[in-house]
Tab-separated table of C-alpha atoms in Angstrom:
chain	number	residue	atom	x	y	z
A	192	UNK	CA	42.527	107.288	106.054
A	193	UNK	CA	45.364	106.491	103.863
A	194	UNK	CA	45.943	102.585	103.118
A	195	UNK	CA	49.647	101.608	102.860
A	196	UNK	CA	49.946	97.992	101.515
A	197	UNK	CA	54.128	97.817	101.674
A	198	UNK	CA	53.495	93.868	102.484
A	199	UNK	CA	53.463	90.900	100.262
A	200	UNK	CA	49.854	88.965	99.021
A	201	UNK	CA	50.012	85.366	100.161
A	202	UNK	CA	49.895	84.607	96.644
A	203	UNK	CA	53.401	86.593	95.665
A	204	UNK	CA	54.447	85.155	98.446
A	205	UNK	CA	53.645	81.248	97.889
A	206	UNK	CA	54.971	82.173	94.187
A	207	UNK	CA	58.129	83.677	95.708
A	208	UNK	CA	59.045	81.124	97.561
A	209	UNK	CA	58.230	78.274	94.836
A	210	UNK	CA	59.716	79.929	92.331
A	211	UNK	CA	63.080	79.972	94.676
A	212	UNK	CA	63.154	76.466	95.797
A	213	UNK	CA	62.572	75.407	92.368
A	214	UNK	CA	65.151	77.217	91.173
A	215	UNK	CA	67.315	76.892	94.385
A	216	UNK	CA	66.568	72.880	94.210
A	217	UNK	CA	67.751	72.957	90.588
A	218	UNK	CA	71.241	74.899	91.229
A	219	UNK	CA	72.148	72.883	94.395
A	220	UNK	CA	71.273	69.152	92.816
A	221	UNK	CA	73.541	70.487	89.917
A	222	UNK	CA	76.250	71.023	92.016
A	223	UNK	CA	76.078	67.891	93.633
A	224	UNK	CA	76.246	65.794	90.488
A	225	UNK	CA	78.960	68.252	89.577
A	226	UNK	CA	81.301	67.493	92.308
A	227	UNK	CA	80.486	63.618	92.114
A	228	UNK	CA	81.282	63.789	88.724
A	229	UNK	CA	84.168	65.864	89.781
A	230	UNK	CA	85.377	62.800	92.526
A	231	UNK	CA	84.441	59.955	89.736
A	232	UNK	CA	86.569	62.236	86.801
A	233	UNK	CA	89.645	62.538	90.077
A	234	UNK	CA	89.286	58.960	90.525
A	235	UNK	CA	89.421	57.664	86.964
A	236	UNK	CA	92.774	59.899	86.534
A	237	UNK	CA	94.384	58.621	89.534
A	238	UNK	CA	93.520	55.069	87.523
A	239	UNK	CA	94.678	55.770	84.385
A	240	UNK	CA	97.767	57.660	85.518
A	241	UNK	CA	98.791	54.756	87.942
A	242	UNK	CA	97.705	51.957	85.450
A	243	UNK	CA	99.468	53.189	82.533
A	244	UNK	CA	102.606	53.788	84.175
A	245	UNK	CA	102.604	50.666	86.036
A	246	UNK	CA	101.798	49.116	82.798
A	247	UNK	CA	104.919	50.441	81.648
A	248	UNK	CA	107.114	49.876	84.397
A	249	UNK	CA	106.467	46.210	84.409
A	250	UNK	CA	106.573	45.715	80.813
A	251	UNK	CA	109.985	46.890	80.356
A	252	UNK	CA	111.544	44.909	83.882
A	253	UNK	CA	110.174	41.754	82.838
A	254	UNK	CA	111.217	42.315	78.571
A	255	UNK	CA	114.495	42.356	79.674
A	256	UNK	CA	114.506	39.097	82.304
A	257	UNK	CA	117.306	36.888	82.527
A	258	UNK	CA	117.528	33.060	83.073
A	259	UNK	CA	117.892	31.533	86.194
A	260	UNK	CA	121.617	30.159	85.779
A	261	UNK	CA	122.703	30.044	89.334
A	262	UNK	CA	121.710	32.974	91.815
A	263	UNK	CA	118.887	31.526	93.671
A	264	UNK	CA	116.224	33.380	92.538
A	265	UNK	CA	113.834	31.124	90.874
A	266	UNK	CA	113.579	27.329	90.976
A	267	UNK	CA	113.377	25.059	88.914
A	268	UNK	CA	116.683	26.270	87.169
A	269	UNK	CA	117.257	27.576	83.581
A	270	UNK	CA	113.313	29.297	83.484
A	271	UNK	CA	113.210	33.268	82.978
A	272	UNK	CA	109.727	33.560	85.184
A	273	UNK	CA	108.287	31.944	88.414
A	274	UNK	CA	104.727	32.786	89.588
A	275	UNK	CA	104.341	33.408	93.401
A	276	UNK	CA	102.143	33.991	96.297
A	277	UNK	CA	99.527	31.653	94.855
A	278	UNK	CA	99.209	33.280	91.404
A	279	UNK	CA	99.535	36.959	92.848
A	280	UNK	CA	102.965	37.640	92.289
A	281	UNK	CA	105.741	37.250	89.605
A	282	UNK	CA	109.544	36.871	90.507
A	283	UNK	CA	112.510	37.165	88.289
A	284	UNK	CA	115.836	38.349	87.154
A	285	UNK	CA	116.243	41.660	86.560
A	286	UNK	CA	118.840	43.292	83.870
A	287	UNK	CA	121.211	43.994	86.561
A	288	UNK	CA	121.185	40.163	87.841
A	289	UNK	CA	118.387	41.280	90.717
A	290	UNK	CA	116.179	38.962	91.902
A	291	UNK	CA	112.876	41.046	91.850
A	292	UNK	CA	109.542	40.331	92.004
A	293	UNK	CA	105.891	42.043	91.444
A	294	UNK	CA	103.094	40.795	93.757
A	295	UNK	CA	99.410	41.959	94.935
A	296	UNK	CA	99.160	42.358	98.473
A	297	UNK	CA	95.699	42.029	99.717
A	298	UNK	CA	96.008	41.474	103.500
A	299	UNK	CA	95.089	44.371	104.536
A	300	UNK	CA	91.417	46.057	103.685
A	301	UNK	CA	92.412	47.058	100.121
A	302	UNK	CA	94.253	45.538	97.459
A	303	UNK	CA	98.157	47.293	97.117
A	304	UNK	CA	100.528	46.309	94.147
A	305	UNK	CA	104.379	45.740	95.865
A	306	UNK	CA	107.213	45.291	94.624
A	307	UNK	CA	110.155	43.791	96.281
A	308	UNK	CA	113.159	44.871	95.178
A	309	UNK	CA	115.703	42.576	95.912
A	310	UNK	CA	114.295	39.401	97.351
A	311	UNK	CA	117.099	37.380	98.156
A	312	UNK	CA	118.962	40.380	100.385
A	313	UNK	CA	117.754	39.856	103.742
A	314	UNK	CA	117.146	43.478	104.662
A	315	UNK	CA	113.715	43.772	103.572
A	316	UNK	CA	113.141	46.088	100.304
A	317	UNK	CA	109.632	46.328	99.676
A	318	UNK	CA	108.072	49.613	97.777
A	319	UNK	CA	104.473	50.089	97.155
A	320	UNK	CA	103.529	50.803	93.153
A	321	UNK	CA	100.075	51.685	93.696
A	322	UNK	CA	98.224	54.580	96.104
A	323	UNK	CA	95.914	54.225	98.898
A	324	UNK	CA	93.388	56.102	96.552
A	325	UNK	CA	93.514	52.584	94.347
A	326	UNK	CA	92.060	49.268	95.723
A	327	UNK	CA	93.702	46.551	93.458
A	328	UNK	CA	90.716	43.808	93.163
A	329	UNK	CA	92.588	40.945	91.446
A	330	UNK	CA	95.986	40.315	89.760
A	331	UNK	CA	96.965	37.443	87.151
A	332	UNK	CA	99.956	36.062	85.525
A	333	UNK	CA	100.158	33.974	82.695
A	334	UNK	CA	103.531	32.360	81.740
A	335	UNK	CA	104.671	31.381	78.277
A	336	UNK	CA	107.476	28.843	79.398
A	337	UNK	CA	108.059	25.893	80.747
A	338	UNK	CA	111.613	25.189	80.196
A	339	UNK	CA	114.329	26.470	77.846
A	340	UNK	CA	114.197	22.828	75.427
A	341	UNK	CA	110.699	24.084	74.192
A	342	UNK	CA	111.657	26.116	71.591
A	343	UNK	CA	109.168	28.836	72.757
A	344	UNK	CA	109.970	31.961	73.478
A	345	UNK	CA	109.446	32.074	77.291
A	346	UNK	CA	106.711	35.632	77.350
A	347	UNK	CA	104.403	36.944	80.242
A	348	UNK	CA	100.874	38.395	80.493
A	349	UNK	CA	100.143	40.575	83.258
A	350	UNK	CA	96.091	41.739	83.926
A	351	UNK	CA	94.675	43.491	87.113
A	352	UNK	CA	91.439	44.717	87.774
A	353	UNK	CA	91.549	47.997	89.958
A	354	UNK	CA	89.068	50.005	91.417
A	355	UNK	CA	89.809	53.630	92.614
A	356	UNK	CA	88.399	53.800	96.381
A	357	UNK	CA	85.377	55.056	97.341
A	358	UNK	CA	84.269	56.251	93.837
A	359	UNK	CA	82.575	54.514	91.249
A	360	UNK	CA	85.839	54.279	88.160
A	361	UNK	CA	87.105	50.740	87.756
A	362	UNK	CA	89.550	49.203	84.767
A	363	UNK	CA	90.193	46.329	83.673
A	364	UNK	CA	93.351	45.886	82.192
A	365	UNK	CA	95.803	43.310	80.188
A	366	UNK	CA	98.748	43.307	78.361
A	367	UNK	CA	101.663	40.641	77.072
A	368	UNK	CA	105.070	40.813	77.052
A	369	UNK	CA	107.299	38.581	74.718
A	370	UNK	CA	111.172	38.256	76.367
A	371	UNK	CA	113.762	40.201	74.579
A	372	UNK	CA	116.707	37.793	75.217
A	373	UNK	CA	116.581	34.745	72.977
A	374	UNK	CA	115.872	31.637	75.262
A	375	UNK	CA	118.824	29.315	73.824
A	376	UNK	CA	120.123	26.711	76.092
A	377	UNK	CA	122.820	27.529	78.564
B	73	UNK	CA	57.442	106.282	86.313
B	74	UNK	CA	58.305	102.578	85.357
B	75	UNK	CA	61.869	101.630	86.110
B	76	UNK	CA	61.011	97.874	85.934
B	77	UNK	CA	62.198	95.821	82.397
B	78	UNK	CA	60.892	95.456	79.217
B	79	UNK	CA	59.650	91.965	78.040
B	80	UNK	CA	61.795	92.511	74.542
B	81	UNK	CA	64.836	93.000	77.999
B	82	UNK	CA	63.396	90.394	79.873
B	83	UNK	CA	63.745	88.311	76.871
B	84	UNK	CA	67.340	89.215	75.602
B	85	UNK	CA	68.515	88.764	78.970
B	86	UNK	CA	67.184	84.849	79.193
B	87	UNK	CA	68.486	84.303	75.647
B	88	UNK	CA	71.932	85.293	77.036
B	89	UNK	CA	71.493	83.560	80.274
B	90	UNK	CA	70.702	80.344	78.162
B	91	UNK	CA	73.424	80.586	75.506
B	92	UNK	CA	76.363	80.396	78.406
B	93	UNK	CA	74.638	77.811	80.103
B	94	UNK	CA	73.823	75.523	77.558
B	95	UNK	CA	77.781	76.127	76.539
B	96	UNK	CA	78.736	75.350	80.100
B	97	UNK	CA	77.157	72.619	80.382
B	98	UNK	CA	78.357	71.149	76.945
B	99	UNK	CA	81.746	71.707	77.810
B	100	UNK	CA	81.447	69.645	81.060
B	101	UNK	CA	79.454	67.087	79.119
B	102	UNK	CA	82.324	66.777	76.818
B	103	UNK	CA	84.827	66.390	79.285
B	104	UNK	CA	83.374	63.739	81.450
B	105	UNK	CA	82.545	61.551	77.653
B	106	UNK	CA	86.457	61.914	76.672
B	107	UNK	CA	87.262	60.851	79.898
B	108	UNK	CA	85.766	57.896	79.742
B	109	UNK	CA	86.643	57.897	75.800
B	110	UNK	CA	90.395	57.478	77.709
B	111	UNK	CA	89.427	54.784	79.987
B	112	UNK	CA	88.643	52.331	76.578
B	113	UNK	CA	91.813	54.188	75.100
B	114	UNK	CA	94.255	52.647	77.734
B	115	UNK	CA	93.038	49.884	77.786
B	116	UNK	CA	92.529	49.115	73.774
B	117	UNK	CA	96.202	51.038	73.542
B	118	UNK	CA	97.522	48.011	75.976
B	119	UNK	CA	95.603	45.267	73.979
B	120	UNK	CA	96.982	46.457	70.783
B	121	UNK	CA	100.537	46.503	72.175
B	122	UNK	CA	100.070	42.495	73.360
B	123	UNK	CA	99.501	41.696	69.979
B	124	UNK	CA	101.883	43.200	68.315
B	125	UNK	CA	104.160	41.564	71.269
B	126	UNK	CA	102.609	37.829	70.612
B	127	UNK	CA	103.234	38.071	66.633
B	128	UNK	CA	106.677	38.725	67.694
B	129	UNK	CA	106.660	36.278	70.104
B	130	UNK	CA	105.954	33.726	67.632
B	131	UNK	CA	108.482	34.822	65.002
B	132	UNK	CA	110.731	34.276	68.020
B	133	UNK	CA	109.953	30.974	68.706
B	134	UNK	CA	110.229	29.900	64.670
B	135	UNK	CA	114.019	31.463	65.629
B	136	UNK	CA	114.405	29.017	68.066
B	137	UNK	CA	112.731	26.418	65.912
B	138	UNK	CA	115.218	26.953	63.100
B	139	UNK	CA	118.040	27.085	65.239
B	140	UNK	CA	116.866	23.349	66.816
B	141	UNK	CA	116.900	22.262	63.093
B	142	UNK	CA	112.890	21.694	62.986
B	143	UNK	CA	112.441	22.519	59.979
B	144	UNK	CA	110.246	25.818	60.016
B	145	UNK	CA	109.910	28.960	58.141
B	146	UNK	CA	110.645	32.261	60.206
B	147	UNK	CA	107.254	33.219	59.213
B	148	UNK	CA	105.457	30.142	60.790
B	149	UNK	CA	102.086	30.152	61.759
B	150	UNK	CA	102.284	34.730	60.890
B	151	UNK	CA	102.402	34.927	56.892
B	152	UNK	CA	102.925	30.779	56.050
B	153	UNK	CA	100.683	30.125	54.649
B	154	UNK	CA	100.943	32.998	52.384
B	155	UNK	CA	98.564	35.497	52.759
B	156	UNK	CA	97.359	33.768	56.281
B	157	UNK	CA	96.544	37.075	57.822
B	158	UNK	CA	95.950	39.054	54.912
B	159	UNK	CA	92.461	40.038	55.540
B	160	UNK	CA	93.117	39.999	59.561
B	161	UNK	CA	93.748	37.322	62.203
B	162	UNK	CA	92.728	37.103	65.787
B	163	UNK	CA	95.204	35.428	68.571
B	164	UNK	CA	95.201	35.356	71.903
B	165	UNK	CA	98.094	35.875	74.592
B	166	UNK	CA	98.974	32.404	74.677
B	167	UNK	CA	98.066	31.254	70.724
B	168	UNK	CA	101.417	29.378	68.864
B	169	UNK	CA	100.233	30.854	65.890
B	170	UNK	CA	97.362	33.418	64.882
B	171	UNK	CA	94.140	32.432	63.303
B	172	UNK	CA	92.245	33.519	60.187
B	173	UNK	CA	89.163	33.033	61.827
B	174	UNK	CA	86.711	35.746	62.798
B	175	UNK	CA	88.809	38.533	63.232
B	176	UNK	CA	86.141	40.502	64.368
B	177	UNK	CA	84.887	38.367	67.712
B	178	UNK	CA	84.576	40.272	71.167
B	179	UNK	CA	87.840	39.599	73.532
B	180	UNK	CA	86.202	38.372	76.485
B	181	UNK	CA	87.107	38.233	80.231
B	182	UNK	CA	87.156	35.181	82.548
B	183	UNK	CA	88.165	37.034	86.228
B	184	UNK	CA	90.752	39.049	85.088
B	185	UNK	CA	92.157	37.293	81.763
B	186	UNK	CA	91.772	38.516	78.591
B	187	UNK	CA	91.241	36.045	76.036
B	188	UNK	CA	88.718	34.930	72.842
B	189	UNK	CA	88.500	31.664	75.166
B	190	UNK	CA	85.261	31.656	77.614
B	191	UNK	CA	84.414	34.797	80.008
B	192	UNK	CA	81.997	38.145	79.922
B	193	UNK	CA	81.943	40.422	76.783
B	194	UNK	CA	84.275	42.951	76.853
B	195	UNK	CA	83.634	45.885	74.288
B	196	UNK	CA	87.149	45.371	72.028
B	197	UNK	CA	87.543	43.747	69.040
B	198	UNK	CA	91.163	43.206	67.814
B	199	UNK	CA	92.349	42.321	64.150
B	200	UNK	CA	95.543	41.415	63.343
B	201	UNK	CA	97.128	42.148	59.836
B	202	UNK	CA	100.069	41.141	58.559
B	203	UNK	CA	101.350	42.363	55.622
B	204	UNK	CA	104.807	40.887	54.024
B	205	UNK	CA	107.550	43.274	52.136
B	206	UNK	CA	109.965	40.424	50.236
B	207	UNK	CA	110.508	37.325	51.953
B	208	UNK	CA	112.763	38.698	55.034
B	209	UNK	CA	110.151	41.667	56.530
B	210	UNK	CA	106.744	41.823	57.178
B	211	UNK	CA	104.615	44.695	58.642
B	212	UNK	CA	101.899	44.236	61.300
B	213	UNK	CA	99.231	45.920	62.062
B	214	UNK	CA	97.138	45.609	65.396
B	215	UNK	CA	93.263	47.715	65.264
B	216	UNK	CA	91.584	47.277	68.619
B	217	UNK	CA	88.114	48.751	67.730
B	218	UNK	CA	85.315	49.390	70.111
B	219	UNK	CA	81.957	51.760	70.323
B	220	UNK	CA	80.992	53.840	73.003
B	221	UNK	CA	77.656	56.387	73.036
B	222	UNK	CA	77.406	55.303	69.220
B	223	UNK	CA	80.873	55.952	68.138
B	224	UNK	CA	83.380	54.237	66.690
B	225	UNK	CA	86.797	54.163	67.949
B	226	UNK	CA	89.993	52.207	67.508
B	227	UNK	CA	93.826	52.328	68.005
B	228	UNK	CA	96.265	50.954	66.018
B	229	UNK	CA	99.619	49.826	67.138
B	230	UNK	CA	102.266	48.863	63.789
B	231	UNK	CA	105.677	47.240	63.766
B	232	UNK	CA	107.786	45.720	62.042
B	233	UNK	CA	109.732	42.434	62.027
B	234	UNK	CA	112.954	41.083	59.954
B	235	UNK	CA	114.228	37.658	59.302
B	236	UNK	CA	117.410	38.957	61.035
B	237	UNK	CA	118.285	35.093	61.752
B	238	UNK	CA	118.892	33.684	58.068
B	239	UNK	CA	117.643	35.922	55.606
């Protein structure tokens, strides 16, 4: 009688079948941390990319400031920058003699940076500067100026703390601005 | 008739295997370190900027100062007195003039602000040099330093200023 053994030992097969989900276990948790790295990496560039050019953006707006001589925009009179919204926002006058103003909404369940375009034209102009992928945590302004007698030169510092949703990337981030136009009385 | 592989095969073929992985895998562990190499980056590129922007601040206010009539040198409080930040000042965002004083302390953070004042270590350190050219320019020089996975990094942001007002 001729023996045929075409099967598989118990042994090969308990080998076989470690030697796969070892290896299988190996390949699949490395492409798990791959794509979380992969949503962290996503997350951090959404950051940077919206920090630094929001950075920018608000930098050069409030540099170039004017004084409050007369349009309504800030009070008291004759200052360059007001804080708002309970230390959330920032209003002033833009180059182009536009009340504007920068200000962290937080009403809703994430944190959204606004900007309102023209605040004292009643049609309301309000744009959004930062993603639903960002939750902005906190916002602060500091003010160098109290009134235009002081000799100081009136300057801003702007800092935010933003997390990107859902993912683990966070920044913390300041920066100061001095005022371009020389605060001499008028 | 064997038609299986060799061990010398066997062998070569793992050696291979390993070489492209171990490059893979360097390359994505590279990647994910610069990345976060560009978080500290923006931020220490940012820090350097606001002192470079609160040295000029303050030669703005002497401006004012001199235009008042208080009697005050356009380099107030920057390079008077001579050689103040020679070796390196720090300052914060609000400071009237910078300080010669341990140039090399931590920024730290209270909430959100930035400041040598009270707050959580952050990883920067920011010197401030200023060097004068004559009597009517000076050059400054802002190094935010920090370390990360045992490196040292820094930026450096550089200006210049000029006694434009009454040179």
């Amino acid at each position: 009688m001729k023996k045929l053994r075409k099967g598989f030992t118990l042994i090969e097969l308990l080998v076989a079948v470690t030697l796969f989900s070892v290896i299988g276990g190996a390949v699949i948790s490395l492409l798990v941390s791959g794509i979380s790295t992969q949503r962290d990496s996503l997350g951090k560039q959404q950051l940077f990319d919206q920090t630094s050019s929001m950075g920018e953006y608000m930098s050069r707006a409030l540099r170039q400031a004017k004084k409050e001589l007369g349009l309504g925009c800030l009070s008291p009179s004759r200052v360059n920058y007001q804080i708002t919204q309970g230390g959330k926002g920032i209003k002033f006058i833009d180059k182009n003699n536009i009340c504007r103003e920068f200000f962290l909404d937080d009403s809703g369940s994430y944190g959204i940076l606004k900007e309102d375009m023209n605040v004292l034209d009643p049609p309301v102009s309000i744009v959004v500067l930062t993603s639903n992928d960002l939750d902005v945590e906190a916002i602060g302004f500091a003010l160098r100026d109290a009134n235009q007698t002081d000799n100081i030169q009136p300057g801003v510092t702007f800092s935010w703390h933003i997390k990107a949703r859902g993912v683990k990337p966070e920044i913390f981030f300041q920066t100061t601005i001095s005022q371009r136009r020389f605060d001499v009385q008028e | 008739m064997s038609r299986g592989f060799t061990l010398l095969e066997v062998l070569v073929a793992i050696f291979i295997l390993t070489i492209g992985i171990v490059g893979v895998f360097g390359l994505i562990n590279q990647a994910v370190s610069l990345t976060s190499a560009t978080h500290n980056q923006l931020v220490a590129s940012y820090l350097a900027q606001e002192g470079v922007e609160i040295v000029r601040n303050i030669r703005d206010s002497n401006f004012l100062k001199i235009r008042a009539g208080i009697v005050a040198d356009w380099k107030d409080g920057i390079d008077v007195p001579a050689g103040l930040c020679g070796l390196g000042c720090k300052a914060d965002y609000n400071s009237a003039s910078l300080d010669p004083g341990s140039p090399l302390a931590f920024i730290l953070r209270n909430g959100v602000l930035h400041s040598y004042d009270s707050g959580v270590e952050t990883p920067f350190t920011r010197k401030i040099l200023i060097t004068p050219d004559g009597t009517n320019k000076i050059f400054i020089e802002v190094e935010v330093a920090w370390q990360e996975r045992g490196q040292s990094h820094r930026v450096i942001a550089s200006s210049e200023l000029y006694n434009w007002l009454s040179p």
